[in-house]
CSV table of C-alpha atoms in Angstrom, one decimal:
chain,number,residue,atom,x,y,z
A,1,MET,CA,4.4,-15.5,-48.0
A,2,ILE,CA,0.7,-16.1,-48.1
A,3,VAL,CA,-0.4,-18.9,-45.8
A,4,LEU,CA,-4.0,-20.3,-47.2
A,5,HIS,CA,-6.5,-22.7,-45.9
A,6,LEU,CA,-9.2,-24.0,-48.5
A,7,TYR,CA,-12.1,-26.0,-47.0
A,8,ASN,CA,-13.4,-28.8,-49.1
A,9,PRO,CA,-17.0,-29.4,-48.3
A,10,GLU,CA,-17.1,-33.0,-50.4
A,11,THR,CA,-14.1,-34.5,-48.1
A,12,GLU,CA,-14.9,-31.7,-45.3
A,13,THR,CA,-11.2,-31.3,-44.6
A,14,TRP,CA,-9.0,-28.3,-44.8
A,15,GLN,CA,-6.2,-28.1,-47.2
A,16,ASN,CA,-2.9,-26.2,-46.0
A,17,GLY,CA,-0.6,-24.7,-48.6
A,18,ASP,CA,0.2,-21.6,-50.5
A,19,ILE,CA,-1.5,-19.6,-53.3
A,20,LYS,CA,-1.2,-22.0,-55.3
A,21,LEU,CA,-4.3,-23.7,-54.3
A,22,LEU,CA,-6.2,-20.7,-54.8
A,23,SER,CA,-8.6,-20.9,-57.6
A,24,LEU,CA,-11.2,-18.7,-58.2
A,25,PRO,CA,-14.4,-18.2,-57.9
A,26,LEU,CA,-15.1,-20.9,-55.1
A,27,HIS,CA,-17.7,-23.0,-55.4
A,28,GLY,CA,-20.7,-23.9,-53.2
A,29,ASP,CA,-19.7,-24.3,-49.5
A,30,GLN,CA,-15.7,-23.9,-50.0
A,31,ARG,CA,-14.6,-21.4,-47.7
A,32,LEU,CA,-11.1,-19.5,-47.5
A,33,TRP,CA,-8.9,-18.4,-44.8
A,34,LEU,CA,-6.0,-16.5,-45.7
A,35,ASN,CA,-2.8,-15.3,-43.6
A,36,LEU,CA,-1.3,-12.3,-45.0
A,37,SER,CA,0.9,-11.2,-41.8
A,38,ASN,CA,4.0,-12.3,-43.6
A,39,ALA,CA,3.0,-11.5,-47.0
A,40,SER,CA,5.1,-8.8,-49.0
A,41,ALA,CA,3.3,-5.8,-50.1
A,42,ASP,CA,3.3,-6.8,-53.8
A,43,GLU,CA,2.1,-10.2,-52.6
A,44,GLN,CA,-0.8,-8.7,-50.9
A,45,GLN,CA,-1.7,-6.2,-54.1
A,46,GLN,CA,-1.8,-8.8,-56.7
A,47,LEU,CA,-4.2,-11.0,-54.0
A,48,LEU,CA,-6.3,-7.8,-53.6
A,49,ALA,CA,-6.6,-7.4,-57.4
A,50,LYS,CA,-7.5,-11.2,-58.1
A,51,PHE,CA,-10.8,-10.4,-55.5
A,52,ASN,CA,-11.8,-7.2,-57.2
A,53,ILE,CA,-11.2,-5.5,-53.7
A,54,HIS,CA,-12.4,-1.4,-54.4
A,55,PRO,CA,-9.4,0.4,-54.4
A,56,GLU,CA,-9.7,2.5,-51.2
A,57,ILE,CA,-10.4,-0.6,-49.3
A,58,ALA,CA,-7.3,-2.3,-50.7
A,59,GLU,CA,-5.2,0.9,-49.5
A,60,ASP,CA,-6.3,0.9,-46.4
A,61,PHE,CA,-5.8,-2.7,-45.8
A,62,LEU,CA,-2.5,-2.3,-46.7
A,63,ARG,CA,-1.6,0.3,-44.2
A,64,GLU,CA,0.6,-0.6,-41.6
A,65,ARG,CA,-1.0,1.8,-39.3
A,66,HIS,CA,-4.6,2.6,-39.5
A,67,PRO,CA,-7.4,3.7,-37.1
A,68,PRO,CA,-9.7,1.4,-36.2
A,69,LYS,CA,-12.4,1.6,-39.2
A,70,LEU,CA,-15.2,-0.3,-40.6
A,71,GLU,CA,-15.9,-0.3,-44.6
A,72,SER,CA,-17.8,-2.4,-46.9
A,73,SER,CA,-18.1,-2.4,-50.9
A,74,ASN,CA,-18.3,-5.1,-53.7
A,75,GLY,CA,-19.6,-8.1,-51.2
A,76,PHE,CA,-16.2,-7.3,-48.7
A,77,THR,CA,-16.1,-5.8,-45.7
A,78,LEU,CA,-13.0,-4.3,-44.3
A,79,MET,CA,-12.8,-4.6,-40.3
A,80,ILE,CA,-9.8,-3.0,-38.7
A,81,LEU,CA,-9.0,-3.5,-34.8
A,82,ARG,CA,-6.6,-2.8,-32.5
A,83,ALA,CA,-5.7,-5.1,-29.6
A,84,TYR,CA,-3.3,-4.1,-26.5
A,85,ALA,CA,0.0,-5.8,-27.2
A,86,GLY,CA,1.8,-5.4,-23.6
A,87,LYS,CA,1.5,-7.9,-20.7
A,88,ASP,CA,0.6,-5.1,-18.6
A,89,PHE,CA,0.1,-1.1,-18.5
A,90,LYS,CA,4.0,-0.1,-16.9
A,91,ASP,CA,4.9,0.8,-20.3
A,92,TYR,CA,2.8,1.1,-23.7
A,93,PRO,CA,4.3,-1.6,-26.6
A,94,GLY,CA,2.5,-0.2,-28.9
A,95,HIS,CA,-1.0,-2.2,-30.2
A,96,ALA,CA,-1.6,-5.0,-32.0
A,97,GLN,CA,-3.5,-3.8,-35.7
A,98,LEU,CA,-5.9,-6.5,-36.9
A,99,SER,CA,-7.1,-6.1,-40.3
A,100,LEU,CA,-10.0,-8.2,-41.7
A,101,LEU,CA,-11.5,-8.3,-45.2
A,102,PHE,CA,-14.3,-10.7,-45.4
A,103,SER,CA,-17.2,-11.9,-47.6
A,104,ASN,CA,-19.5,-14.7,-47.1
A,105,GLN,CA,-16.8,-17.3,-48.2
A,106,VAL,CA,-13.7,-15.6,-48.1
A,107,LEU,CA,-11.6,-13.9,-44.5
A,108,LEU,CA,-8.2,-12.3,-45.3
A,109,TYR,CA,-6.2,-12.0,-42.0
A,110,LYS,CA,-3.5,-9.8,-41.2
A,111,CYS,CA,-2.0,-9.4,-37.7
A,112,GLN,CA,0.8,-6.5,-37.5
A,113,LEU,CA,2.8,-6.5,-34.1
A,114,PRO,CA,4.6,-4.0,-32.3
A,115,GLU,CA,8.6,-4.7,-32.0
A,116,GLN,CA,9.0,-5.9,-28.3
A,117,ASP,CA,10.4,-8.4,-26.0
A,118,TYR,CA,6.8,-9.7,-24.8
A,119,ALA,CA,5.7,-12.3,-27.4
A,120,TYR,CA,2.2,-11.3,-27.9
A,121,ALA,CA,0.1,-13.1,-30.7
A,122,LEU,CA,-4.2,-13.0,-31.4
A,123,PRO,CA,-5.4,-16.3,-32.0
A,124,THR,CA,-4.4,-17.9,-35.2
A,125,PHE,CA,-6.3,-20.4,-37.3
A,126,ASP,CA,-6.7,-24.0,-35.8
A,127,LEU,CA,-6.8,-26.5,-38.8
A,128,GLN,CA,-8.5,-28.9,-36.4
A,129,GLN,CA,-11.6,-26.5,-35.6
A,130,PRO,CA,-15.2,-27.6,-37.6
A,131,ALA,CA,-16.0,-25.6,-40.4
A,132,MET,CA,-17.8,-22.1,-39.4
A,133,PRO,CA,-19.7,-19.4,-41.3
A,134,ILE,CA,-17.1,-16.5,-41.7
A,135,LYS,CA,-19.2,-14.2,-39.7
A,136,ASP,CA,-18.2,-16.6,-37.0
A,137,TRP,CA,-14.5,-16.1,-37.3
A,138,VAL,CA,-15.0,-12.5,-37.4
A,139,LYS,CA,-17.0,-12.7,-33.9
A,140,HIS,CA,-14.0,-14.5,-32.3
A,141,TYR,CA,-11.3,-12.0,-33.5
A,142,ILE,CA,-13.6,-9.3,-32.2
A,143,HIS,CA,-13.8,-11.2,-28.8
A,144,ALA,CA,-10.2,-11.6,-29.0
A,145,VAL,CA,-9.2,-8.0,-29.2
A,146,SER,CA,-11.7,-6.7,-26.6
A,147,ALA,CA,-10.1,-9.6,-24.3
A,148,SER,CA,-6.7,-8.2,-24.8
A,149,TYR,CA,-7.8,-5.2,-22.9
A,150,LEU,CA,-10.1,-6.9,-20.6
A,151,GLU,CA,-7.9,-9.0,-18.5
A,152,LYS,CA,-5.1,-6.6,-18.0
A,153,LEU,CA,-7.7,-3.6,-16.6
A,154,ILE,CA,-9.3,-6.5,-14.4
A,155,ASN,CA,-5.7,-7.4,-12.9
A,156,PHE,CA,-4.9,-3.5,-13.0
A,157,GLU,CA,-7.7,-2.7,-10.2
A,158,ASP,CA,-6.0,-4.8,-7.7
A,159,GLU,CA,-2.7,-3.0,-8.5
A,160,LEU,CA,-4.1,0.4,-8.6
A,161,SER,CA,-5.4,-0.5,-4.7
A,162,GLU,CA,-2.2,-1.2,-3.9
A,163,PHE,CA,-0.6,1.5,-5.2
A,164,GLU,CA,-3.1,3.8,-3.8
A,165,ASP,CA,-2.6,2.7,0.0
A,166,ALA,CA,1.3,3.2,-0.9
A,167,MET,CA,0.7,6.5,-2.1
A,168,LEU,CA,-1.1,7.6,0.9
A,169,ASN,CA,1.5,6.0,3.5
A,170,HIS,CA,4.6,6.4,1.7
A,171,GLY,CA,4.0,8.8,-1.3
A,172,ASP,CA,7.6,9.8,-3.2
A,173,ASP,CA,8.7,10.9,-6.7
A,174,GLN,CA,9.3,7.4,-7.9
A,175,LYS,CA,5.9,6.7,-7.2
A,176,MET,CA,4.6,9.8,-8.9
A,177,ALA,CA,6.4,9.1,-11.7
A,178,GLN,CA,5.4,5.7,-12.3
A,179,ILE,CA,1.7,7.1,-12.2
A,180,MET,CA,2.3,9.6,-14.7
A,181,ARG,CA,3.5,6.7,-16.7
A,182,TYR,CA,0.4,4.8,-16.4
A,183,ARG,CA,-1.5,8.1,-17.0
A,184,SER,CA,0.1,8.1,-20.6
A,185,VAL,CA,-0.6,4.9,-21.1
A,186,PHE,CA,-4.6,5.1,-20.3
A,187,ARG,CA,-4.7,8.0,-22.3
A,188,LYS,CA,-3.3,5.8,-25.5
A,189,LEU,CA,-5.5,3.3,-24.6
A,190,ASP,CA,-8.6,5.7,-24.3
A,191,ARG,CA,-8.0,6.6,-28.0
A,192,ASN,CA,-7.7,3.2,-29.5
A,193,LEU,CA,-11.1,2.2,-27.4
A,194,ALA,CA,-12.9,5.0,-28.2
A,195,TYR,CA,-12.5,4.6,-31.9
A,196,GLN,CA,-13.6,0.9,-31.7
A,197,LYS,CA,-16.6,1.9,-29.6
A,198,GLU,CA,-17.6,4.5,-32.2
A,199,MET,CA,-17.3,2.0,-34.8
A,200,PHE,CA,-19.7,-0.4,-33.3
A,201,ALA,CA,-22.0,2.4,-32.2
A,202,ASP,CA,-22.7,3.5,-35.8
A,203,LEU,CA,-23.9,0.2,-36.6
A,204,LEU,CA,-26.4,0.1,-33.9
A,205,ASP,CA,-28.2,3.5,-35.7
A,206,LEU,CA,-31.4,2.4,-37.3
A,207,GLU,CA,-30.9,4.6,-40.1
A,208,SER,CA,-27.6,3.2,-41.0
A,209,GLU,CA,-27.1,1.0,-43.9
A,210,HIS,CA,-24.2,-1.6,-43.9
A,211,LEU,CA,-23.2,-5.0,-45.2
A,212,LEU,CA,-22.4,-6.1,-41.2
A,213,LYS,CA,-26.1,-5.6,-40.7
A,214,SER,CA,-26.9,-8.4,-42.5
A,215,LEU,CA,-24.4,-10.7,-41.3
A,216,PHE,CA,-25.0,-10.0,-37.4
A,217,GLN,CA,-28.1,-10.0,-35.6
A,218,PRO,CA,-28.8,-6.6,-33.7
A,219,VAL,CA,-28.4,-8.6,-30.1
A,220,GLU,CA,-24.4,-9.3,-31.3
A,221,LEU,CA,-23.7,-6.0,-32.6
A,222,ARG,CA,-25.0,-4.4,-29.2
A,223,ASP,CA,-22.6,-6.9,-27.6
A,224,PHE,CA,-19.8,-5.7,-29.6
A,225,TYR,CA,-20.7,-2.1,-28.7
A,226,GLU,CA,-21.1,-2.8,-25.0
A,227,LYS,CA,-17.9,-4.6,-24.8
A,228,PHE,CA,-16.1,-1.8,-25.8
A,229,GLU,CA,-18.3,0.6,-23.9
A,230,ARG,CA,-17.3,-1.0,-21.1
A,231,LEU,CA,-13.6,-1.2,-21.7
A,232,LEU,CA,-13.7,2.4,-22.5
A,233,SER,CA,-15.2,3.3,-19.3
A,234,MET,CA,-13.0,1.4,-17.2
A,235,THR,CA,-10.1,3.0,-18.7
A,236,GLN,CA,-11.5,6.3,-18.4
A,237,MET,CA,-12.1,5.4,-14.9
A,238,TYR,CA,-8.7,4.4,-13.8
A,239,TYR,CA,-7.1,7.3,-15.5
A,240,ASP,CA,-9.2,9.6,-13.5
A,241,GLN,CA,-8.3,7.7,-10.2
A,242,LEU,CA,-4.6,8.3,-11.0
A,243,GLY,CA,-5.4,11.9,-11.7
A,244,ASP,CA,-7.1,12.0,-8.3
A,245,LEU,CA,-3.6,10.3,-6.5
A,246,VAL,CA,-1.6,13.0,-8.5
A,247,SER,CA,-4.0,15.6,-7.2
A,248,GLY,CA,-3.8,14.3,-3.4
A,249,TYR,CA,0.0,13.9,-3.8
A,250,MET,CA,0.5,17.3,-4.9
A,251,SER,CA,-2.1,18.6,-2.1
A,252,THR,CA,-0.2,16.4,0.7
A,253,SER,CA,3.4,17.9,-0.7
A,254,SER,CA,2.0,21.3,-0.8
A,255,HIS,CA,0.7,20.9,2.9
A,256,GLN,CA,3.6,19.8,3.9
A,257,ILE,CA,5.9,22.4,2.5
A,258,ASN,CA,3.3,25.0,4.1
A,259,GLU,CA,3.8,23.8,7.6
A,260,ARG,CA,7.6,23.7,7.0
A,261,MET,CA,7.2,27.2,5.9
A,262,LYS,CA,4.9,28.5,8.5
A,263,LEU,CA,7.4,26.8,11.3
A,264,LEU,CA,10.6,28.8,9.7
A,265,THR,CA,8.2,31.9,9.3
A,266,MET,CA,7.4,31.8,13.3
A,267,VAL,CA,11.2,31.3,14.0
A,268,SER,CA,12.3,34.2,11.7
A,269,THR,CA,9.7,36.5,13.1
A,270,VAL,CA,10.7,35.8,16.6
A,271,PHE,CA,14.6,36.3,16.1
A,272,ILE,CA,14.1,39.4,14.0
A,273,PRO,CA,13.5,41.5,17.1
A,274,LEU,CA,16.2,39.6,19.0
A,275,THR,CA,18.5,40.2,16.2
A,276,PHE,CA,17.8,44.1,16.3
A,277,ILE,CA,18.6,43.9,19.6
A,278,VAL,CA,21.9,42.2,19.4
A,279,GLY,CA,22.7,44.8,16.6
A,280,MET,CA,21.9,47.8,18.4
A,281,TYR,CA,24.3,46.7,21.5
A,282,GLY,CA,27.1,45.7,19.1
A,283,MET,CA,27.2,48.9,17.6
A,284,ASN,CA,30.7,50.4,19.1
A,285,PHE,CA,29.7,53.8,20.5
A,286,ASP,CA,31.4,55.1,23.7
A,287,ASN,CA,28.2,56.9,25.1
A,288,MET,CA,25.7,54.0,25.7
A,289,PRO,CA,24.9,54.4,29.0
A,290,GLU,CA,23.9,50.7,29.5
A,291,LEU,CA,26.9,49.1,28.6
A,292,HIS,CA,28.3,50.4,32.0
A,293,LEU,CA,25.7,48.7,34.2
A,294,GLU,CA,26.8,45.5,36.0
A,295,THR,CA,23.6,43.6,35.6
A,296,GLY,CA,23.2,45.0,31.9
A,297,TYR,CA,23.9,41.7,30.4
A,298,TYR,CA,21.4,39.6,32.4
A,299,TRP,CA,18.8,42.1,31.9
A,300,THR,CA,19.3,42.1,28.2
A,301,LEU,CA,19.2,38.3,28.1
A,302,ALA,CA,15.9,38.5,30.3
A,303,GLY,CA,14.2,40.8,28.2
A,304,MET,CA,14.9,39.1,25.1
A,305,ALA,CA,13.8,35.6,26.4
A,306,ILE,CA,10.4,37.4,27.6
A,307,LEU,CA,9.7,39.2,24.1
A,308,ALA,CA,10.5,35.8,22.4
A,309,LEU,CA,8.0,34.2,24.9
A,310,ALA,CA,5.5,36.5,24.4
A,311,MET,CA,5.2,36.2,20.6
A,312,LEU,CA,5.3,32.2,20.9
A,313,LEU,CA,2.4,32.9,23.3
A,314,GLY,CA,0.5,35.0,20.8
A,315,PHE,CA,1.1,32.2,18.1
A,316,LYS,CA,-0.5,30.0,20.3
A,317,ILE,CA,-3.7,32.0,21.2
A,318,LYS,CA,-4.0,32.5,17.5
A,319,ARG,CA,-3.5,29.1,17.0
A,320,TRP,CA,-0.5,29.3,14.4
A,321,TRP,CA,1.3,26.3,16.0
């Protein structure tokens, strides 16, 4: 089903309804906001045909999964954005794909959400708001997409600090597994944000010509770019910090294992000659003079004790323990 909002400049009111209200071409200051989020593929194709949308742009708009993209043709601009659809970064539920196809008077809106328990939604159309230029709606959605990342990234800073302290004091495999899940999520965020950062970076190129440049001032385009550039920088910083925690935990675990192995090695080194002595005097030969000494047992124990103490003293001198 297609939800349609038509602004009538004569009465300064919005009409809310379905596709039956649509009458082309639009006249004067009329504005049209169309929500295609729940529309079928056939309904979307028929509507795109009415607006004479270029086939390549129509194909990208109809796709359920598409990387962030910006393209213009025949007076219409297609902007595909990806918002973060999770409530935190413990797991990656997927992204909300926001597809905007707009001109000076028309905005076609489509938001595709992943299947999840957490009810996430981008801001929808408000009938009570006053009429505004189409570009202000587009700007509003760009800010909403960036905000879907920003608030969670800011909250994650405190969580990461607590997690870092926990890893240093009581690191274990369970916390290590959580770090790897975080790293997996941030790797996906990095890819989404990099697409969107580059998309707006291209608009800042002085040699590039794009319809969006005529809608937004350079300072607004730079603001869009800087928003996603900062989000990408924060994501990469957290990803690197999580990597440092992994390296630190592995180094600490390796050091602890080495210390245990060193202790076991020293114990084995001490007992090897003692075992040799015991094995030698445990042989069943009749002609072993030491076996007939009345104090042989005590001399042997004393010699073994002196040998063990001498080896331990040598380890201490060499600072092996």
